[in-house]
Coordinates of N, CA and C and ligand atoms in Angstrom, one line a residue:
X878 N 100.1 72.3 -6.8 CA 101.5 73.7 -6.2 C 101.0 74.1 -5.0
X879 N 101.9 74.2 -4.6 CA 102.1 75.5 -3.5 C 103.4 76.5 -3.3
X880 N 103.2 77.4 -2.7 CA 103.5 79.0 -3.0 C 104.1 79.3 -2.0
X881 N 104.9 79.3 -1.4 CA 105.5 80.1 0.0 C 104.8 81.3 0.2
X882 N 105.1 81.7 0.8 CA 104.6 83.5 1.6 C 105.6 84.1 1.0
X883 N 106.9 84.1 0.9 CA 107.6 85.0 0.2 C 107.2 85.5 -1.6
X884 N 106.7 84.0 -2.3 CA 107.0 83.4 -3.1 C 105.5 84.3 -3.8
X885 N 104.3 84.4 -2.7 CA 103.0 85.0 -2.9 C 103.4 86.6 -3.1
X886 N 104.2 86.9 -2.4 CA 104.0 88.6 -2.3 C 104.9 88.7 -3.6
X887 N 105.9 88.1 -3.7 CA 106.9 88.8 -5.1 C 105.9 88.2 -6.4
X888 N 104.8 87.5 -6.3 CA 103.9 87.0 -7.1 C 103.1 88.4 -7.2
X889 N 102.8 88.8 -6.2 CA 101.6 90.1 -6.2 C 102.4 91.4 -6.6
X890 N 103.6 91.4 -6.2 CA 104.1 92.8 -6.7 C 104.1 92.7 -8.5
X891 N 104.6 91.9 -8.7 CA 105.0 91.9 -10.2 C 104.0 91.5 -10.7
X892 N 102.5 91.6 -10.2 CA 101.7 91.1 -11.2 C 101.2 93.1 -11.4
X893 N 100.9 93.3 -10.2 CA 100.4 94.7 -9.7 C 101.3 95.7 -10.6
X894 N 102.3 95.5 -10.5 CA 103.6 96.2 -11.9 C 103.1 96.1 -13.0
X895 N 102.6 95.2 -13.5 CA 102.3 95.0 -14.8 C 101.2 95.2 -15.2
X896 N 100.0 95.4 -14.3 CA 98.8 96.5 -14.2 C 99.2 97.6 -14.3
X897 N 100.6 97.9 -13.7 CA 100.5 100.0 -13.8 C 101.0 100.2 -14.6
X898 N 101.7 99.5 -15.1 CA 102.8 100.0 -16.3 C 101.7 100.5 -18.0
X899 N 100.7 99.9 -18.2 CA 99.9 100.2 -19.6 C 99.1 101.4 -19.0
X900 N 99.2 101.9 -18.4 CA 98.1 102.7 -17.4 C 99.2 104.2 -18.0
X901 N 100.3 104.0 -17.3 CA 101.3 104.8 -17.2 C 102.1 104.9 -18.3
X902 N 102.3 104.3 -19.6 CA 102.7 104.1 -20.6 C 101.7 105.1 -21.8
X903 N 100.0 105.3 -21.8 CA 99.1 104.7 -22.6 C 98.7 106.6 -21.8
X904 N 99.2 107.1 -20.7 CA 98.8 108.3 -20.2 C 99.8 109.3 -20.8
X905 N 100.9 108.9 -21.3 CA 102.3 109.4 -21.8 C 101.9 109.6 -23.1
X906 N 101.5 108.6 -23.7 CA 100.6 108.9 -25.6 C 100.1 109.8 -25.2
X907 N 99.5 109.7 -24.7 CA 97.8 110.8 -24.2 C 97.8 112.0 -24.5
X908 N 99.1 112.4 -23.5 CA 99.8 113.6 -23.2 C 100.6 114.3 -24.4
X909 N 101.0 113.1 -25.2 CA 101.3 113.8 -26.2 C 100.6 114.1 -27.5
X910 N 99.7 113.1 -27.4 CA 98.4 113.4 -28.6 C 98.0 115.2 -28.3
X911 N 97.6 115.2 -26.8 CA 96.9 116.7 -26.5 C 97.9 118.1 -27.4
X912 N 99.0 117.2 -27.7 CA 100.1 118.7 -27.9 C 99.7 119.3 -29.5
X913 N 98.8 118.2 -30.3 CA 98.3 117.9 -31.6 C 97.1 118.8 -31.8
X914 N 97.4 119.2 -32.7 CA 96.2 120.3 -32.6 C 95.0 119.9 -33.4
X915 N 93.4 119.7 -33.2 CA 92.3 119.3 -33.7 C 91.5 119.9 -34.0
X916 N 91.7 120.4 -35.5 CA 90.4 120.8 -36.1 C 88.9 120.8 -36.2
X917 N 88.2 121.1 -35.6 CA 86.7 121.4 -35.9 C 85.6 121.6 -36.7
X918 N 85.0 121.4 -36.8 CA 84.0 122.7 -38.0 C 83.2 123.0 -36.8
X919 N 83.0 124.4 -37.1 CA 81.8 125.2 -35.8 C 81.2 126.3 -35.9
X920 N 79.6 126.3 -36.0 CA 78.7 127.1 -37.0 C 78.1 127.7 -36.1
X921 N 78.6 129.1 -35.6 CA 78.5 130.5 -34.7 C 78.0 130.9 -35.3
X922 N 76.2 131.5 -35.2 CA 75.0 132.8 -35.6 C 75.3 133.8 -35.2
X923 N 76.5 135.0 -35.7 CA 76.9 135.9 -35.2 C 76.1 137.3 -35.5
X924 N 75.6 137.9 -35.1 CA 74.6 139.2 -35.4 C 73.6 139.3 -36.7
X925 N 73.4 137.6 -36.0 CA 71.9 137.3 -37.4 C 72.2 136.5 -38.2
X926 N 73.6 136.3 -38.3 CA 74.6 135.4 -40.0 C 75.4 134.5 -39.3
X927 N 74.7 133.1 -40.1 CA 75.6 132.1 -39.7 C 76.8 132.4 -40.1
X928 N 77.7 131.6 -39.0 CA 79.4 131.8 -39.7 C 79.9 130.6 -39.6
X929 N 80.4 129.9 -40.3 CA 81.5 128.7 -40.1 C 82.5 129.0 -40.2
X930 N 82.8 128.0 -39.4 CA 84.5 128.4 -39.1 C 85.2 126.9 -39.0
X931 N 86.5 126.7 -39.2 CA 87.0 125.2 -39.3 C 88.3 125.8 -38.3
X932 N 88.0 125.2 -37.0 CA 88.6 126.0 -35.4 C 89.6 124.8 -35.2
X933 N 90.4 125.3 -34.3 CA 91.4 124.5 -33.4 C 90.4 124.3 -32.3
X934 N 90.3 123.3 -31.9 CA 89.5 123.3 -30.9 C 89.6 124.3 -29.2
X935 N 90.9 124.5 -28.8 CA 91.6 125.4 -28.2 C 91.5 126.5 -28.3
X936 N 90.4 127.3 -29.4 CA 90.0 128.8 -29.8 C 89.3 129.5 -28.8
X937 N 89.5 130.2 -28.0 CA 88.2 130.8 -27.9 C 87.8 131.4 -28.3
X938 N 86.2 132.0 -27.9 CA 84.9 132.5 -28.3 C 85.5 133.3 -29.1
X939 N 86.3 134.6 -28.2 CA 86.9 135.7 -28.4 C 88.0 135.8 -29.3
X940 N 88.3 135.0 -29.5 CA 89.8 134.8 -30.5 C 88.7 134.4 -31.9
X941 N 87.9 133.9 -32.1 CA 87.5 133.3 -33.1 C 86.4 134.6 -33.6
X942 N 85.7 135.6 -32.6 CA 85.3 136.7 -33.3 C 86.2 137.6 -33.7
X943 N 87.6 138.0 -32.6 CA 88.6 138.9 -33.2 C 89.3 138.6 -34.4
X944 N 89.9 137.3 -34.0 CA 91.1 136.9 -35.2 C 90.6 136.4 -36.5
X945 N 89.2 136.1 -36.1 CA 88.9 134.7 -37.2 C 87.6 135.6 -38.3
X946 N 86.8 135.9 -37.3 CA 86.1 137.1 -38.1 C 86.2 138.7 -38.3
X947 N 86.7 138.9 -37.4 CA 87.5 139.8 -36.7 C 86.2 141.1 -37.2
X948 N 85.7 140.8 -35.9 CA 84.9 141.5 -35.3 C 85.8 141.9 -34.1
X949 N 86.2 143.1 -34.3 CA 87.2 143.7 -33.5 C 86.5 144.3 -32.2
X950 N 85.4 144.9 -32.0 CA 84.6 145.3 -31.0 C 84.7 145.0 -29.8
X951 N 84.8 143.5 -29.7 CA 85.1 142.7 -28.2 C 86.4 143.0 -28.3
X952 N 86.7 143.1 -26.6 CA 88.2 143.6 -26.7 C 88.6 142.6 -26.0
X953 N 90.3 142.1 -25.9 CA 90.8 141.2 -24.9 C 91.5 141.9 -23.9
X954 N 91.0 142.1 -22.4 CA 91.6 142.8 -21.4 C 92.8 142.2 -20.8
X955 N 91.9 141.0 -19.7 CA 92.7 140.1 -19.1 C 92.9 139.1 -19.1
X956 N 92.2 138.5 -20.3 CA 91.9 136.7 -20.9 C 91.9 136.1 -20.1
X957 N 91.5 136.5 -18.5 CA 91.6 135.5 -17.6 C 89.7 135.5 -17.2
X958 N 89.1 136.5 -17.8 CA 87.7 136.5 -16.6 C 87.6 137.8 -15.9
X959 N 88.6 138.2 -16.0 CA 88.0 139.4 -14.6 C 87.7 140.7 -15.1
X960 N 88.2 141.0 -16.6 CA 87.7 142.5 -17.0 C 86.7 142.8 -17.5
X961 N 85.8 142.3 -18.2 CA 84.5 142.1 -18.5 C 84.7 143.0 -19.7
X962 N 86.1 143.1 -20.5 CA 86.1 143.6 -21.4 C 85.6 143.1 -22.6
X963 N 85.4 141.9 -22.6 CA 85.4 140.9 -23.8 C 83.9 140.5 -23.8
X964 N 83.1 141.1 -23.2 CA 81.8 140.8 -22.7 C 81.0 140.6 -24.1
X965 N 79.8 139.3 -24.7 CA 79.3 139.5 -25.8 C 78.1 138.6 -25.0
X966 N 76.7 138.6 -26.1 CA 75.5 138.1 -25.7 C 75.3 136.3 -25.9
X967 N 75.0 135.7 -24.7 CA 75.1 134.7 -26.3 C 73.8 134.0 -25.6
X968 N 72.8 133.7 -27.1 CA 71.1 132.9 -26.5 C 70.9 133.6 -25.6
X969 N 71.0 135.5 -25.1 CA 70.0 136.3 -24.8 C 71.0 136.5 -22.9
X970 N 72.3 135.9 -22.8 CA 72.7 136.1 -21.7 C 74.1 136.4 -21.7
X971 N 74.5 137.2 -21.1 CA 76.3 137.7 -21.5 C 76.9 136.9 -20.3
X972 N 78.2 136.9 -21.3 CA 79.3 136.1 -21.0 C 80.5 136.6 -21.6
X973 N 81.8 136.3 -20.7 CA 83.0 136.3 -20.9 C 82.9 135.5 -22.1
X974 N 83.7 136.0 -23.1 CA 83.9 135.9 -24.7 C 85.0 135.0 -24.4
X975 N 86.5 135.2 -23.4 CA 87.7 134.5 -23.4 C 87.5 133.3 -22.9
X976 N 86.0 133.4 -21.6 CA 86.5 132.1 -21.1 C 85.8 130.9 -22.0
X977 N 85.0 131.2 -22.8 CA 84.1 130.1 -23.8 C 84.8 129.7 -24.9
X978 N 85.4 128.6 -25.1 CA 85.8 127.8 -26.2 C 84.9 128.1 -27.3
X979 N 85.0 128.1 -28.2 CA 84.3 128.7 -29.5 C 83.7 127.5 -29.8
X980 N 84.0 126.2 -29.6 CA 83.3 124.6 -29.7 C 82.0 124.4 -28.4
X981 N 82.4 125.3 -27.9 CA 81.0 125.1 -26.7 C 79.9 125.7 -27.3
X982 N 79.8 126.8 -28.3 CA 79.4 128.2 -29.1 C 78.5 127.9 -30.1
X983 N 78.7 126.1 -30.2 CA 78.3 126.0 -31.3 C 76.4 125.9 -32.0
X984 N 76.2 126.4 -32.7 CA 74.8 126.4 -32.9 C 74.3 127.9 -31.9
X985 N 75.5 128.8 -31.5 CA 74.5 129.4 -30.1 C 74.0 131.1 -31.2
X986 N 73.7 131.9 -30.4 CA 73.3 133.4 -31.1 C 74.1 133.6 -30.7
X987 N 75.4 134.6 -31.1 CA 75.8 135.3 -30.1 C 75.9 136.6 -30.8
X988 N 75.6 138.0 -29.7 CA 75.4 139.0 -30.7 C 77.2 139.4 -30.1
X989 N 77.2 140.5 -30.7 CA 78.7 141.4 -30.2 C 78.3 142.8 -30.2
X990 N 79.0 143.6 -29.9 CA 79.2 145.5 -29.8 C 78.4 145.6 -31.6
X991 N 79.4 145.0 -32.7 CA 78.6 145.4 -33.6 C 77.3 145.3 -34.3
X992 N 76.8 143.8 -33.4 CA 75.6 143.4 -33.8 C 74.0 144.3 -33.3
X993 N 74.7 145.2 -31.7 CA 73.8 146.0 -31.7 C 73.6 147.6 -32.2
X994 N 74.3 147.5 -32.8 CA 74.8 149.0 -33.4 C 75.1 149.5 -34.2
X995 N 75.1 150.2 -35.2 CA 76.3 151.3 -35.9 C 76.3 152.3 -36.0
X996 N 77.5 152.7 -36.0 CA 77.7 154.5 -35.9 C 76.1 155.7 -36.5
X997 N 75.0 155.0 -38.0 CA 74.5 155.2 -38.5 C 73.1 154.3 -37.9
X998 N 73.3 154.4 -36.7 CA 72.0 153.4 -36.3 C 72.2 152.5 -35.0
X999 N 72.5 153.6 -34.1 CA 72.9 153.3 -32.2 C 71.7 152.2 -31.8
X1000 N 72.0 151.5 -30.5 CA 71.9 151.1 -29.8 C 71.4 152.4 -28.8
X1001 N 69.5 151.9 -28.4 CA 69.5 153.2 -27.5 C 70.8 153.3 -26.2
X1002 N 71.1 152.6 -26.0 CA 72.2 152.1 -25.0 C 73.5 152.7 -25.2
X1003 N 74.0 152.4 -26.5 CA 75.1 153.5 -27.3 C 74.6 154.3 -27.6
X1004 N 73.7 154.9 -27.9 CA 73.1 156.6 -27.7 C 73.6 157.0 -26.8
X1005 N 73.0 156.3 -25.1 CA 72.7 156.7 -23.8 C 74.6 157.1 -23.4
X1006 N 75.4 156.1 -23.8 CA 77.1 155.9 -23.4 C 77.0 157.3 -23.5
X1007 N 77.2 157.6 -25.1 CA 77.6 158.9 -25.9 C 77.1 160.1 -24.7
X1008 N 75.6 160.3 -24.6 CA 75.3 161.4 -24.4 C 75.5 161.8 -23.1
X1009 N 75.7 160.5 -22.1 CA 76.3 160.6 -20.2 C 77.8 160.5 -20.8
X1010 N 78.5 160.4 -21.5 CA 79.5 160.6 -21.3 C 80.6 158.9 -20.6
X1011 N 79.6 158.3 -21.1 CA 80.1 157.0 -20.3 C 81.6 156.5 -20.0
X1012 N 82.2 156.8 -20.6 CA 83.7 156.3 -21.3 C 84.7 157.6 -21.0
X1013 N 86.1 156.7 -21.1 CA 87.1 158.3 -21.6 C 88.0 157.1 -23.0
X1014 N 88.6 156.3 -22.7 CA 89.7 155.9 -23.5 C 88.4 154.8 -25.0
X1015 N 87.8 154.1 -23.8 CA 86.4 153.1 -24.9 C 86.8 151.9 -24.9
X1016 N 87.9 151.4 -23.9 CA 88.2 149.8 -24.3 C 87.7 149.2 -23.7
X1017 N 87.0 149.8 -23.0 CA 86.2 148.9 -21.6 C 84.6 148.9 -22.2
X1018 N 84.4 150.0 -23.1 CA 83.0 150.2 -23.4 C 82.4 149.6 -24.4
X1019 N 82.7 148.2 -25.4 CA 81.5 147.4 -25.6 C 81.2 146.4 -24.7
X1020 N 82.1 146.0 -23.8 CA 81.9 145.1 -22.9 C 80.7 145.4 -22.2
X1021 N 80.8 146.8 -21.5 CA 80.0 147.4 -20.7 C 78.9 148.1 -21.5
X1022 N 78.6 148.0 -22.5 CA 77.2 148.0 -23.1 C 76.5 147.1 -23.6
X1023 N 77.0 146.1 -23.7 CA 76.7 144.5 -24.2 C 76.1 144.0 -22.8
X1024 N 77.1 144.1 -21.6 CA 76.6 143.8 -20.4 C 75.3 144.5 -19.3
X1025 N 75.5 145.7 -20.1 CA 74.1 147.1 -19.5 C 72.8 146.1 -20.7
X1026 N 73.1 145.6 -21.6 CA 71.6 145.4 -22.5 C 71.1 144.2 -21.6
X1027 N 71.8 143.4 -21.4 CA 72.0 142.1 -21.0 C 71.4 142.3 -19.3
X1028 N 71.9 143.2 -18.6 CA 71.4 143.2 -17.1 C 69.8 143.6 -17.4
X1029 N 69.9 144.9 -18.3 CA 67.9 145.5 -18.0 C 67.5 144.2 -18.2
X1030 N 67.6 143.2 -18.9 CA 67.0 141.9 -19.0 C 67.0 141.1 -18.3
X1031 N 68.2 141.2 -17.4 CA 68.2 139.7 -16.0 C 66.6 140.1 -15.6
X1032 N 67.3 141.6 -15.3 CA 66.4 142.8 -13.8 C 64.8 142.0 -14.5
X1033 N 64.4 142.4 -15.3 CA 62.9 142.5 -16.1 C 62.7 140.8 -16.1
X1034 N 63.6 139.9 -16.4 CA 63.2 138.4 -16.3 C 63.3 137.9 -14.8
X1035 N 63.2 138.8 -13.9 CA 63.1 138.2 -12.4 C 64.1 137.9 -12.2
X1036 N 65.6 137.6 -12.4 CA 66.9 136.9 -12.3 C 67.1 137.6 -10.7
X1037 N 67.4 137.5 -9.5 CA 68.3 138.2 -8.2 C 69.0 138.3 -8.2
X1038 N 70.0 139.3 -8.0 CA 71.6 139.2 -8.0 C 71.6 139.4 -6.2
X1039 N 73.1 139.7 -5.6 CA 73.7 139.7 -4.4 C 72.7 140.7 -3.7
X1040 N 72.5 141.8 -4.8 CA 71.9 142.9 -4.0 C 70.4 142.9 -4.0
X1041 N 69.7 141.8 -4.4 CA 68.6 141.7 -4.2 C 67.8 141.5 -3.2
X1042 N 67.1 142.4 -2.3 CA 66.4 141.3 -0.9 C 65.9 140.6 -0.6
X1043 N 65.1 140.2 -1.9 CA 64.3 138.2 -2.3 C 64.8 137.3 -3.1
X1044 N 64.7 136.1 -2.9 CA 64.9 135.9 -4.1 C 63.8 135.5 -5.1
X1045 N 62.9 135.3 -3.6 CA 61.7 135.3 -4.8 C 60.6 136.2 -5.5
X1046 N 60.8 137.6 -4.8 CA 60.7 138.7 -5.2 C 60.7 138.8 -6.3
X1047 N 60.4 140.1 -7.6 CA 61.2 140.1 -8.5 C 62.1 141.0 -8.2
X1048 N 63.3 141.5 -8.6 CA 64.0 142.3 -8.2 C 63.9 143.4 -9.1
X1049 N 63.8 145.0 -8.4 CA 63.6 145.9 -8.8 C 64.9 146.7 -9.6
X1050 N 64.2 147.7 -10.8 CA 65.3 148.1 -11.6 C 65.6 149.1 -10.9
X1051 N 66.3 149.2 -10.1 CA 67.3 150.1 -8.9 C 68.7 150.7 -9.7
X1052 N 69.4 151.2 -9.1 CA 71.0 151.7 -9.4 C 71.5 150.8 -8.7
X1053 N 71.5 150.6 -7.4 CA 71.7 149.3 -6.4 C 72.2 148.0 -7.0
X1054 N 71.6 147.6 -8.1 CA 71.5 146.5 -8.5 C 72.0 146.5 -10.0
X1055 N 72.2 147.8 -10.5 CA 72.7 148.1 -11.7 C 74.2 147.9 -11.2
X1056 N 74.5 148.8 -10.1 CA 75.9 148.6 -9.9 C 76.4 147.2 -9.3
X1057 N 75.7 145.9 -8.8 CA 76.5 145.2 -8.5 C 76.2 144.0 -9.1
X1058 N 75.2 144.2 -10.5 CA 75.1 143.7 -11.5 C 76.7 144.3 -12.5
X1059 N 76.7 145.3 -12.9 CA 77.6 145.5 -13.3 C 79.1 145.7 -12.8
X1060 N 79.4 144.9 -11.6 CA 80.5 145.0 -10.9 C 81.4 144.2 -11.7
X1061 N 81.3 143.2 -12.7 CA 82.3 142.2 -13.5 C 83.0 143.2 -14.3
X1062 N 82.7 144.1 -14.8 CA 83.0 144.8 -16.0 C 83.5 146.2 -15.2
X1063 N 85.4 146.2 -15.2 CA 85.8 147.0 -14.7 C 86.3 148.2 -16.6
X1064 N 86.0 148.9 -15.2 CA 86.5 150.5 -16.2 C 88.2 150.9 -15.4
X1065 N 89.1 151.1 -16.0 CA 90.4 151.5 -15.5 C 90.0 153.4 -15.8
X1066 N 89.1 153.5 -16.3 CA 89.6 155.3 -16.9 C 88.4 155.8 -15.3
X1067 N 87.6 155.0 -14.7 CA 86.7 155.2 -13.6 C 85.3 156.1 -13.7
X1068 N 85.3 155.4 -15.2 CA 83.5 156.2 -15.6 C 82.3 155.9 -15.2
X1069 N 82.5 154.9 -13.7 CA 81.6 154.6 -13.0 C 80.2 155.4 -13.0
X1070 N 80.8 156.4 -12.3 CA 78.9 157.1 -12.4 C 78.6 157.8 -13.4
X1071 N 79.2 158.0 -14.7 CA 78.5 158.1 -16.0 C 77.8 157.0 -16.9
X1072 N 78.2 155.8 -16.5 CA 77.9 154.4 -16.9 C 76.9 154.4 -16.5
X1073 N 76.4 154.4 -14.9 CA 75.2 153.8 -14.3 C 74.2 155.0 -14.6
X1074 N 74.3 156.7 -14.9 CA 73.5 157.3 -15.7 C 73.0 156.7 -16.7
X1075 N 74.1 156.3 -17.7 CA 73.3 155.7 -19.2 C 72.4 154.7 -18.8
X1076 N 72.8 153.9 -18.1 CA 72.0 152.7 -18.0 C 70.8 152.8 -17.2
X1077 N 70.5 153.5 -16.4 CA 69.5 154.5 -15.5 C 69.0 154.9 -16.7
X1078 N 69.3 155.6 -17.6 CA 68.0 156.6 -18.7 C 67.5 155.2 -19.4
X1079 N 68.2 154.0 -20.1 CA 67.8 153.3 -21.1 C 66.7 152.4 -20.2
X1080 N 67.4 152.1 -18.7 CA 66.1 151.4 -18.4 C 64.9 151.9 -17.3
X1081 N 64.9 153.0 -17.4 CA 63.8 154.6 -16.9 C 64.0 153.8 -15.0
X1082 N 65.4 153.7 -14.3 CA 65.2 153.4 -13.0 C 64.1 154.2 -12.7
X1083 N 64.1 153.4 -11.8 CA 63.4 154.1 -10.3 C 64.3 154.8 -9.5
X1084 N 64.2 156.1 -9.0 CA 64.6 156.9 -8.0 C 64.3 156.4 -6.2
Ligands
FES2409 FE1 87.6 138.3 -21.1 FE2 89.2 139.9 -19.4 S1 89.8 140.0 -21.4 S2 87.1 139.3 -19.1
FES2410 FE1 89.1 153.4 -20.4 FE2 86.9 152.3 -19.4 S1 86.8 154.0 -20.6 S2 88.8 151.7 -19.6

């Protein structure tokens, strides 16, 4: 069978359309499916206790803590990773819990402000914040304290920051390092100098 050039082009166009259509249709179906909530079982160790939750996969760690476990110490400031009010410690490292899905933390060890200490048994960092007046309204304070505890560990573990003079030498426990590393924790009340004094005391910062 011979086929003209015109016939060949028409056949090619029809074939291309036929191949293009199914993905287009399935993408629509895929998008519709995304609108359906999907629940999964998540187990997170929170403040030393395993907590099993049935969660919509879109639930952030912050919402899981606050809305499902009723641990309201971690605060929702911006919900966009910009203020640090939601900072918790996950497997020893500080994270913005508003930026992490709870399913991503399945099996993780999470420490919130409630796990660091309570009024009758304060963590040294909590006590130092009170002593140095490191807050006014207190909204940013749980995140500041969780961050501060992790910052001291970061420095002692030798993790450099933007303020470190060397990437290979261990960073020093100095105020400039604390200020740089705490810069992701915003305090609308401007208690910054007192916050640094509190952290410095706990870290026994060199002057
Ligand atoms: Fe998470 Fe602001 S609430 S960074
Ligand atoms: Fe009010 Fe920090 S103490 S925002």
